[in-house]
């Protein structure tokens, strides 16, 4: 069993900034949508991160976040939005996430049939995402824009425990389908709120990546945004 919840920082604590650079030139006339590159940098905290590999005795369930600490840890992502026309858009994303810390366990941990004794244990946790999305703009006016679609997420995950000369790891790479929803609210000139959601739940597990941001156009081609993101997932 693997279950993790992480959050990224709001503006007032280790700023999470998203800079959006668009190829569109400034113009008073409406222009077709153009490609945009978003670089998001921030900090992540673990709210809950538990694992049991494999999910049966004698393997034990343990809390990764108690061994590594809650954080913060550096987090970031790069997103390329590529509009095909006014209604149809593609999105490509790379979002690495790594935790590498040493902590102390007071009880033995049995991980993949191997026992790690009470004491100091190094934990390496990786959860990288590579995504390709299609989105359709189903509503748009002067204030609001809503789009929805689907995403294919390639998940590259690994948990590794090491103690003295003993090491065991569990690596998992797979393709996960997600639903996507994005909303934009332009409430004042140059200012807008953003909702970005990708997620899906099934009997095999769930994956959720949701963000709320406040954005400001600082030039016709550059936008700066700050906000909060939560990542939640679990699999048996």
C-alpha positions in Angstrom: 0.0 0.0 0.0 1.3 3.4 -0.9 -0.5 6.6 0.1 0.8 10.1 0.0 -0.4 13.6 0.3 1.8 16.6 -0.4 1.3 20.3 -0.6 3.2 23.1 -2.2 3.8 26.5 -0.6 1.6 29.6 -0.8 3.2 32.9 -1.5 4.0 33.8 2.1 6.3 30.9 2.7 9.1 29.9 0.4 7.3 31.5 -2.6 5.8 29.2 -5.2 6.0 31.2 -8.4 4.8 30.3 -11.9 6.2 32.4 -14.7 4.3 32.1 -18.0 6.0 33.3 -21.2 3.8 33.5 -24.3 5.0 33.9 -27.8 2.1 36.3 -28.6 3.0 39.9 -29.4 1.1 42.8 -27.8 -1.8 44.0 -29.9 -5.0 45.8 -29.5 -6.7 43.4 -31.9 -7.7 39.9 -30.8 -5.0 37.4 -31.6 -5.1 33.6 -31.9 -3.9 31.7 -28.8 -0.1 31.0 -28.9 2.2 28.5 -27.2 3.0 29.3 -23.5 5.7 28.0 -21.3 5.1 27.8 -17.5 7.9 27.3 -15.0 6.6 26.6 -11.4 9.0 26.6 -8.5 8.2 26.2 -4.8 8.4 24.0 -1.7 6.6 20.8 -0.8 5.5 19.4 2.6 4.4 15.8 3.3 1.1 15.7 5.1 0.9 11.9 5.0 3.1 9.3 3.2 2.8 5.7 4.2 4.0 2.5 2.5 3.8 -1.3 2.8 5.6 -3.3 0.1 4.4 -5.8 -0.6 0.9 -5.3 0.9 0.9 -8.5 3.0 2.7 -9.9 6.1 5.4 -10.1 7.1 6.0 -6.7 5.4 5.1 -3.9 7.7 3.4 -0.6 7.1 5.5 2.4 8.0 5.4 6.2 7.7 7.9 7.6 5.3 7.2 11.2 6.5 8.1 10.3 10.1 11.5 9.0 8.9 12.2 11.9 6.5 10.4 14.7 8.2 7.5 16.8 6.8 9.7 19.1 4.7 10.0 21.5 3.1 11.5 20.0 0.0 12.2 21.7 -3.3 9.5 21.1 -5.9 8.8 22.3 -9.4 7.4 21.6 -12.8 7.6 22.7 -16.4 4.4 23.0 -18.5 4.1 23.7 -22.3 0.7 24.7 -23.5 0.2 24.3 -27.3 -3.1 25.5 -28.7 -4.2 23.9 -32.0 -6.8 26.5 -32.5 -9.3 28.6 -30.4 -11.0 25.5 -28.9 -8.5 22.6 -29.0 -5.3 22.7 -26.9 -2.5 20.3 -25.9 -0.5 20.4 -22.7 2.8 18.7 -21.9 4.2 18.5 -18.3 7.3 17.4 -16.5 7.1 17.3 -12.7 9.9 15.7 -10.7 9.6 15.1 -7.0 12.4 13.6 -4.8 12.9 13.2 -1.0 16.2 11.8 0.3 16.6 11.9 4.1 17.9 9.8 7.0 15.7 9.2 10.1 15.3 6.9 13.1 12.8 4.1 13.5 12.0 2.7 16.9 10.6 -0.5 15.6 11.8 -3.0 12.9 10.6 -2.3 9.3 10.1 -5.3 7.0 10.3 -4.0 3.4 10.1 -6.4 0.5 10.8 -9.3 2.9 13.9 -7.6 4.3 14.1 -6.5 7.9 15.6 -3.1 8.8 16.5 -3.0 12.5 15.5 -0.1 14.8 17.9 2.8 14.4 18.9 5.1 11.6 17.5 4.4 8.1 18.0 6.3 4.9 14.8 6.8 2.8 14.8 7.8 -0.8 11.3 8.6 -2.2 10.8 9.5 -5.9 7.5 10.3 -7.6 8.1 11.9 -11.1 5.3 12.6 -13.5 5.4 13.1 -17.3 2.0 14.0 -18.8 0.4 14.7 -22.2 -3.1 16.3 -22.1 -5.8 17.3 -24.6 -8.2 20.0 -23.5 -11.3 21.5 -25.1 -12.5 25.0 -24.3 -16.2 24.5 -23.7 -17.0 28.0 -22.3 -15.4 31.4 -22.8 -16.4 35.0 -22.4 -14.7 38.2 -21.2 -14.4 37.0 -17.6 -14.5 33.3 -17.6 -12.8 30.5 -19.5 -13.3 26.7 -18.9 -11.7 23.8 -20.5 -11.7 20.1 -19.9 -10.3 16.9 -21.3 -8.0 14.0 -20.6 -4.4 13.3 -19.6 -2.0 10.4 -19.9 0.3 10.4 -16.9 3.5 8.4 -16.9 4.3 7.8 -13.3 8.0 7.0 -12.4 8.0 6.1 -8.7 10.5 4.5 -6.3 10.9 3.8 -2.6 14.4 2.8 -1.4 15.5 2.0 2.1 19.2 1.7 3.2 20.8 0.9 6.5 24.5 0.3 6.7 25.3 -2.1 3.8 21.6 -3.3 3.5 19.4 -1.8 0.7 16.1 -2.6 -0.8 14.0 -0.7 -3.3 10.6 -0.9 -5.0 10.3 0.8 -8.4 7.1 1.3 -10.3 6.6 2.9 -13.7 3.2 2.9 -15.3 0.7 4.9 -17.4 -2.3 6.4 -15.5 -5.3 8.1 -17.2 -6.6 11.3 -15.6 -9.4 13.7 -16.2 -8.5 17.4 -16.6 -10.4 20.6 -15.8 -9.1 24.1 -16.0 -10.8 27.4 -15.1 -9.7 31.0 -15.4 -11.5 34.0 -13.9 -10.4 37.5 -15.0 -11.8 39.6 -12.2 -9.8 42.8 -12.9 -7.6 44.2 -15.6 -4.4 42.2 -15.6 -5.5 40.0 -12.7 -7.1 36.5 -12.7 -7.6 33.4 -10.7 -6.7 30.0 -11.9 -8.0 26.5 -11.1 -6.1 23.6 -12.4 -7.2 20.0 -11.7 -6.1 16.6 -12.9 -7.3 13.4 -11.2 -9.2 10.2 -11.3 -10.2 7.5 -8.7 -10.7 3.8 -9.4 -10.8 0.6 -7.3 -7.0 0.2 -8.0 -6.2 3.6 -6.5 -6.4 7.3 -7.1 -4.4 10.3 -8.2 -5.2 14.0 -7.7 -3.2 17.1 -8.6 -5.1 20.3 -7.9 -4.0 23.9 -7.7 -5.4 27.3 -7.0 -3.4 30.4 -8.1 -3.6 34.1 -8.3 -2.0 35.5 -11.4 -0.9 39.0 -12.6 0.1 40.0 -16.1 3.3 42.0 -15.7 3.9 42.4 -19.5 1.9 41.4 -22.5 4.0 38.2 -22.7 4.9 37.4 -19.0 2.6 36.4 -16.2 3.6 35.8 -12.6 1.4 33.6 -10.3 1.5 32.2 -6.8 -0.7 29.7 -5.1 -1.2 26.4 -3.5 -1.1 22.8 -4.9 -2.1 19.5 -3.4 -1.0 16.1 -4.6 -2.9 13.1 -3.3 -2.5 9.5 -4.4 -2.8 5.9 -3.3 -2.5 2.4 -4.8 -2.8 -1.1 -3.5 
